[in-house]
Amino acid sequence: MTPSIFKIGQWRVDPARRTIERSGETKRLQPRLMGVLVALARAWPGYKSRDELIEDVWGVEHISAQALNNAVSKLRQALEDDSRESQIILTERTNGYCLLVEPVWQPSREKLFSGHRRTILIAAGIALAAGIAVLISVSIPRNPLESLVDNPENWEVEYHATE
């Protein structure tokens, strides 16, 4: 399942599209860079060790530490995380990496339509469909002549003499 959209500081992160966006500027990230960013966001406020990140993002245990270092470096460049005032990703030799800015998650469609909300929406949909079915069956006669044949007392006869 793709993670929800979230914000880190001024950046809006869309994992499904692999984009980060700020003030109308959109950047597309490589899949591994987005994987690192999402893994760090999910671990917030804690750290993700190098081994955990490699396992989560690359899916293997035997990848060089340099590959992770390069990914974090490129991620920092994309986030313009190059000064102490706006630092987003912290490296701590003994613990690994962590985000210094709290990610703010937007609710996903699955969360919006889960539990009681989903039950209410399903019930409303069923009620709407039943209402439409009743309206259609009541307001549209199958054959307009059937009502005349069934009710002869409603017949009106006009006679026009011709010369």
Short mmCIF file of C-alpha atoms in Angstrom, two decimals:
data_model
loop_
_atom_site.label_atom_id
_atom_site.label_comp_id
_atom_site.label_asym_id
_atom_site.label_seq_id
_atom_site.Cartn_x
_atom_site.Cartn_y
_atom_site.Cartn_z
CA MET A 1 0.00 0.00 0.00
CA THR A 2 1.31 3.43 -0.93
CA PRO A 3 1.73 5.79 2.02
CA SER A 4 -0.41 8.88 2.37
CA ILE A 5 0.65 12.32 1.29
CA PHE A 6 2.45 14.20 4.05
CA LYS A 7 4.18 17.49 4.70
CA ILE A 8 7.66 18.05 6.04
CA GLY A 9 8.10 21.72 6.81
CA GLN A 10 7.22 23.57 3.61
CA TRP A 11 7.46 20.45 1.45
CA ARG A 12 4.40 18.46 0.39
CA VAL A 13 5.44 14.85 -0.24
CA ASP A 14 3.38 12.60 -2.53
CA PRO A 15 4.86 9.08 -2.37
CA ALA A 16 2.52 7.68 -5.04
CA ARG A 17 3.70 10.25 -7.59
CA ARG A 18 7.22 10.32 -6.08
CA THR A 19 7.13 14.12 -5.94
CA ILE A 20 7.98 16.81 -3.45
CA GLU A 21 6.40 20.21 -3.91
CA ARG A 22 6.93 23.65 -2.39
CA SER A 23 5.61 27.05 -3.50
CA GLY A 24 4.60 25.75 -6.92
CA GLU A 25 7.99 24.07 -7.48
CA THR A 26 7.70 20.31 -8.04
CA LYS A 27 10.58 17.85 -8.01
CA ARG A 28 10.35 14.18 -8.91
CA LEU A 29 12.42 11.81 -6.77
CA GLN A 30 13.97 8.50 -7.70
CA PRO A 31 12.15 5.55 -6.09
CA ARG A 32 14.97 4.83 -3.59
CA LEU A 33 15.11 8.48 -2.47
CA MET A 34 11.36 8.51 -1.87
CA GLY A 35 11.72 5.20 -0.03
CA VAL A 36 14.30 6.69 2.32
CA LEU A 37 12.14 9.78 2.94
CA VAL A 38 9.02 7.71 3.65
CA ALA A 39 10.93 5.33 5.95
CA LEU A 40 12.31 8.27 7.94
CA ALA A 41 8.86 9.89 8.13
CA ARG A 42 7.30 6.67 9.41
CA ALA A 43 10.01 6.34 12.06
CA TRP A 44 9.56 9.90 13.34
CA PRO A 45 10.48 10.99 16.02
CA GLY A 46 12.87 8.07 16.25
CA TYR A 47 15.90 7.07 14.25
CA LYS A 48 16.22 4.55 11.45
CA SER A 49 19.49 2.66 11.54
CA ARG A 50 21.50 2.25 8.36
CA ASP A 51 20.70 -1.47 8.32
CA GLU A 52 16.96 -0.81 8.76
CA LEU A 53 16.95 1.73 5.93
CA ILE A 54 18.83 -0.59 3.61
CA GLU A 55 16.43 -3.43 4.44
CA ASP A 56 13.32 -1.21 4.06
CA VAL A 57 14.34 0.59 0.86
CA TRP A 58 16.61 -1.81 -1.01
CA GLY A 59 15.05 -4.98 0.39
CA VAL A 60 18.42 -6.64 0.85
CA GLU A 61 21.01 -6.73 3.58
CA HIS A 62 24.11 -6.66 1.41
CA ILE A 63 24.30 -3.21 -0.09
CA SER A 64 27.16 -0.83 0.48
CA ALA A 65 26.81 1.86 3.09
CA GLN A 66 27.97 4.24 0.37
CA ALA A 67 24.75 3.61 -1.60
CA LEU A 68 22.73 4.76 1.41
CA ASN A 69 25.03 7.74 1.98
CA ASN A 70 24.59 8.77 -1.67
CA ALA A 71 20.81 8.43 -1.44
CA VAL A 72 20.64 10.58 1.71
CA SER A 73 22.95 13.15 0.10
CA LYS A 74 20.75 13.37 -3.02
CA LEU A 75 17.64 13.55 -0.84
CA ARG A 76 19.15 16.44 1.11
CA GLN A 77 19.92 18.24 -2.16
CA ALA A 78 16.35 17.77 -3.37
CA LEU A 79 14.96 19.08 -0.07
CA GLU A 80 17.52 21.92 -0.11
CA ASP A 81 18.62 20.66 3.30
CA ASP A 82 22.06 22.23 3.23
CA SER A 83 22.20 24.55 6.20
CA ARG A 84 21.83 24.23 9.95
CA GLU A 85 18.86 26.64 9.99
CA SER A 86 16.70 24.52 7.69
CA GLN A 87 18.07 21.08 8.44
CA ILE A 88 15.54 18.31 7.85
CA ILE A 89 17.58 15.09 8.03
CA LEU A 90 19.99 14.47 10.89
CA THR A 91 22.81 11.94 10.69
CA GLU A 92 23.97 10.43 13.95
CA ARG A 93 26.78 7.93 13.59
CA THR A 94 25.62 5.61 16.35
CA ASN A 95 21.85 5.72 15.68
CA GLY A 96 21.50 6.30 11.95
CA TYR A 97 19.21 8.94 10.45
CA CYS A 98 16.13 10.81 11.64
CA LEU A 99 13.92 13.67 10.56
CA LEU A 100 14.19 16.84 12.60
CA VAL A 101 10.83 18.08 11.31
CA GLU A 102 7.62 16.30 12.24
CA PRO A 103 5.80 14.86 9.22
CA VAL A 104 2.15 15.87 9.06
CA TRP A 105 0.19 13.07 7.42
CA GLN A 106 -2.93 13.67 5.36
CA PRO A 107 -5.57 11.03 5.82
CA SER A 108 -5.55 8.48 3.04
CA ARG A 109 -8.67 7.41 1.17
CA GLU A 110 -8.55 4.13 3.06
CA LYS A 111 -8.66 5.96 6.39
CA LEU A 112 -11.38 8.35 5.23
CA PHE A 113 -13.61 5.50 4.16
CA SER A 114 -12.92 3.08 6.99
CA GLY A 115 -14.97 1.93 9.94
CA HIS A 116 -18.18 3.84 10.70
CA ARG A 117 -17.75 6.24 7.80
CA ARG A 118 -17.64 3.38 5.32
CA THR A 119 -20.77 1.82 6.87
CA ILE A 120 -22.63 5.14 6.68
CA LEU A 121 -21.57 5.68 3.06
CA ILE A 122 -22.66 2.17 2.06
CA ALA A 123 -26.03 2.59 3.81
CA ALA A 124 -26.54 5.98 2.14
CA GLY A 125 -25.70 4.49 -1.26
CA ILE A 126 -28.17 1.64 -0.77
CA ALA A 127 -30.89 4.04 0.36
CA LEU A 128 -30.25 6.28 -2.64
CA ALA A 129 -30.40 3.35 -5.06
CA ALA A 130 -33.65 2.09 -3.48
CA GLY A 131 -35.18 5.57 -3.71
CA ILE A 132 -34.27 5.89 -7.37
CA ALA A 133 -35.71 2.44 -8.09
CA VAL A 134 -39.02 3.38 -6.40
CA LEU A 135 -39.24 6.67 -8.31
CA ILE A 136 -38.62 4.95 -11.61
CA SER A 137 -41.22 2.23 -10.99
CA VAL A 138 -43.90 4.67 -9.78
CA SER A 139 -43.51 7.55 -12.19
CA ILE A 140 -43.07 5.76 -15.52
CA PRO A 141 -45.96 3.51 -16.58
CA ARG A 142 -44.96 0.44 -18.49
CA ASN A 143 -47.48 1.06 -21.23
CA PRO A 144 -49.76 4.15 -21.14
CA LEU A 145 -52.66 2.22 -22.80
CA GLU A 146 -52.72 -0.31 -19.95
CA SER A 147 -54.14 2.29 -17.57
CA LEU A 148 -57.00 2.98 -19.98
CA VAL A 149 -57.86 -0.69 -20.44
CA ASP A 150 -57.78 -1.31 -16.69
CA ASN A 151 -60.03 1.71 -15.88
CA PRO A 152 -62.90 2.03 -18.39
CA GLU A 153 -64.69 4.51 -16.11
CA ASN A 154 -62.03 7.05 -17.04
CA TRP A 155 -62.74 6.75 -20.72
CA GLU A 156 -64.04 9.78 -22.54
CA VAL A 157 -65.63 9.36 -25.88
CA GLU A 158 -65.83 12.17 -28.39
CA TYR A 159 -68.14 11.94 -31.29
CA HIS A 160 -67.69 14.09 -34.38
CA ALA A 161 -70.34 13.99 -37.01
CA THR A 162 -69.16 14.24 -40.55
CA GLU A 163 -71.40 15.36 -43.36
#
